[in-house]
Amino acid sequence: MLRLDDVHTYYGNIAALRGVSLEVHQGEIVALIGANGAGKTTTLRTISGLLRPRFGAIYFEGERIDGAPPHAIAARGIAHCPEGRRLFNRMTVRENLELGAFTRHDRAGIDVDIARVFELFPRLRERQTQLAGTLSGGEQQMLAIGRALMLRPRLLLLDEPSMGLAPIVVETIFAILDDINRQGVTILLVEQNATLALQIATRAYVLETGRVSLADSAVRLRENESVQRVYLGIQ
């Protein structure tokens, strides 16, 4: 579904990605793990068009998308749920969800999908007229995911969904992500909590200083001594 071939992305003269190559197959959950500054967020931002690679190519469903503007990439079926949620804080929960469907014009279908989001996240239904900025951290993360789903994506890019949340909320969100995947949405997940990421993922890539250092099934990476020591806290 998605392929990155030797992608190099820069911030000015600073190389953030140094030849990243990876694949995501339809129906998978693929995790990107690594330390802060490894290039995980940059990878997602490059895929969604917020950053342009200086070298390399990105293909989605067989068509090259690097260089396309973000709205065109979103219209192809790639939704990006960014780190820090990036909600419209002065707009209501429902208005944020409606903005997630900005590429669509099927009013009836949009209403159906809002109802689906409310089924996935019942707390959002209770707070649909509440301003997004007044929600709890967990509720904001639910809204950010729900807004991304309003695009009806085939590929969902998720950046640090557990950041700053209580363990019980994280457990709920990851259970819902598993449900979303079972409903047919492919997921590329960036997650600082490597233990969580490798529990939910089919496969995973380890990024180090802008390069892929390891790539394997999530099961085998959980058993890798280096991954256990550096990312899972197992001595």
PDB file of C-alpha atoms in Angstrom, residues 1-6 17 19-26 28-35 38-41 43-44 47 155 186-195 197-198 201-222 224 227 231-232:
ATOM      1  CA  MET A   1       0.000   0.000   0.000  1.00  0.00           C
ATOM      2  CA  LEU A   2       2.771   2.438   0.987  1.00  0.00           C
ATOM      3  CA  ARG A   3       6.440   2.361   0.026  1.00  0.00           C
ATOM      4  CA  LEU A   4       9.279   4.730   0.858  1.00  0.00           C
ATOM      5  CA  ASP A   5      12.415   4.313  -1.273  1.00  0.00           C
ATOM      6  CA  ASP A   6      15.633   5.879   0.025  1.00  0.00           C
ATOM      7  CA  LEU A  17      15.923  11.319   7.315  1.00  0.00           C
ATOM      8  CA  GLY A  19      17.761   7.157   3.259  1.00  0.00           C
ATOM      9  CA  VAL A  20      14.647   5.690   4.895  1.00  0.00           C
ATOM     10  CA  SER A  21      13.060   2.768   3.061  1.00  0.00           C
ATOM     11  CA  LEU A  22       9.992   0.988   4.397  1.00  0.00           C
ATOM     12  CA  GLU A  23       6.768  -0.690   3.325  1.00  0.00           C
ATOM     13  CA  VAL A  24       3.255  -0.893   4.748  1.00  0.00           C
ATOM     14  CA  HIS A  25       0.950  -3.573   3.380  1.00  0.00           C
ATOM     15  CA  GLN A  26      -2.823  -3.341   3.310  1.00  0.00           C
ATOM     16  CA  GLU A  28      -1.304  -4.098   8.690  1.00  0.00           C
ATOM     17  CA  ILE A  29      -0.429  -2.090  11.752  1.00  0.00           C
ATOM     18  CA  VAL A  30       3.206  -1.086  11.277  1.00  0.00           C
ATOM     19  CA  ALA A  31       5.061   0.650  14.106  1.00  0.00           C
ATOM     20  CA  LEU A  32       7.967   3.077  13.968  1.00  0.00           C
ATOM     21  CA  ILE A  33       9.954   3.068  17.192  1.00  0.00           C
ATOM     22  CA  GLY A  34      13.081   4.902  18.218  1.00  0.00           C
ATOM     23  CA  ALA A  35      14.473   7.555  20.523  1.00  0.00           C
ATOM     24  CA  ALA A  38      15.304   9.525  15.454  1.00  0.00           C
ATOM     25  CA  GLY A  39      13.091  10.792  12.621  1.00  0.00           C
ATOM     26  CA  LYS A  40       9.760   9.143  13.411  1.00  0.00           C
ATOM     27  CA  THR A  41       7.596  12.277  13.251  1.00  0.00           C
ATOM     28  CA  THR A  43       8.736  10.295   8.442  1.00  0.00           C
ATOM     29  CA  LEU A  44       5.002  10.813   8.933  1.00  0.00           C
ATOM     30  CA  ILE A  47       4.477  10.945   3.852  1.00  0.00           C
ATOM     31  CA  LEU A 155      -4.137   4.559   5.626  1.00  0.00           C
ATOM     32  CA  THR A 186      -4.259   0.216   7.665  1.00  0.00           C
ATOM     33  CA  ILE A 187      -2.201   2.006  10.338  1.00  0.00           C
ATOM     34  CA  LEU A 188       1.331   3.383  10.443  1.00  0.00           C
ATOM     35  CA  LEU A 189       1.991   4.114  14.103  1.00  0.00           C
ATOM     36  CA  VAL A 190       4.692   6.248  15.715  1.00  0.00           C
ATOM     37  CA  GLU A 191       4.843   5.485  19.413  1.00  0.00           C
ATOM     38  CA  GLN A 192       7.436   6.367  22.045  1.00  0.00           C
ATOM     39  CA  ASN A 193       6.167   3.517  24.217  1.00  0.00           C
ATOM     40  CA  ALA A 194       7.818   0.659  22.332  1.00  0.00           C
ATOM     41  CA  THR A 195       6.180  -1.973  24.527  1.00  0.00           C
ATOM     42  CA  ALA A 197       3.681  -0.376  19.880  1.00  0.00           C
ATOM     43  CA  LEU A 198       5.077  -3.894  19.573  1.00  0.00           C
ATOM     44  CA  ALA A 201       1.767  -3.977  15.558  1.00  0.00           C
ATOM     45  CA  THR A 202       2.137  -6.618  12.871  1.00  0.00           C
ATOM     46  CA  ARG A 203       5.629  -5.427  11.933  1.00  0.00           C
ATOM     47  CA  ALA A 204       7.929  -2.656  13.072  1.00  0.00           C
ATOM     48  CA  TYR A 205      10.894  -0.552  12.039  1.00  0.00           C
ATOM     49  CA  VAL A 206      13.486   0.859  14.430  1.00  0.00           C
ATOM     50  CA  LEU A 207      14.767   4.307  13.462  1.00  0.00           C
ATOM     51  CA  GLU A 208      18.096   5.635  14.684  1.00  0.00           C
ATOM     52  CA  THR A 209      19.377   9.088  13.654  1.00  0.00           C
ATOM     53  CA  GLY A 210      17.244   9.158  10.539  1.00  0.00           C
ATOM     54  CA  ARG A 211      18.007   5.642   9.343  1.00  0.00           C
ATOM     55  CA  VAL A 212      16.242   2.285   9.637  1.00  0.00           C
ATOM     56  CA  SER A 213      18.470   0.150  11.863  1.00  0.00           C
ATOM     57  CA  LEU A 214      16.140  -2.844  12.299  1.00  0.00           C
ATOM     58  CA  ALA A 215      13.045  -4.151  10.531  1.00  0.00           C
ATOM     59  CA  ASP A 216      11.177  -7.318  11.473  1.00  0.00           C
ATOM     60  CA  SER A 217       7.918  -8.724  12.739  1.00  0.00           C
ATOM     61  CA  ALA A 218       6.773  -7.232  16.025  1.00  0.00           C
ATOM     62  CA  VAL A 219       7.069 -10.653  17.670  1.00  0.00           C
ATOM     63  CA  ARG A 220      10.719 -11.070  16.682  1.00  0.00           C
ATOM     64  CA  LEU A 221      11.606  -7.506  17.629  1.00  0.00           C
ATOM     65  CA  ARG A 222      10.142  -8.091  21.101  1.00  0.00           C
ATOM     66  CA  ASN A 224      15.582  -9.016  20.073  1.00  0.00           C
ATOM     67  CA  VAL A 227      15.473  -3.860  21.389  1.00  0.00           C
ATOM     68  CA  TYR A 231      13.552   0.273  24.081  1.00  0.00           C
ATOM     69  CA  LEU A 232      11.719  -2.176  26.348  1.00  0.00           C
TER      70      LEU A 232
END
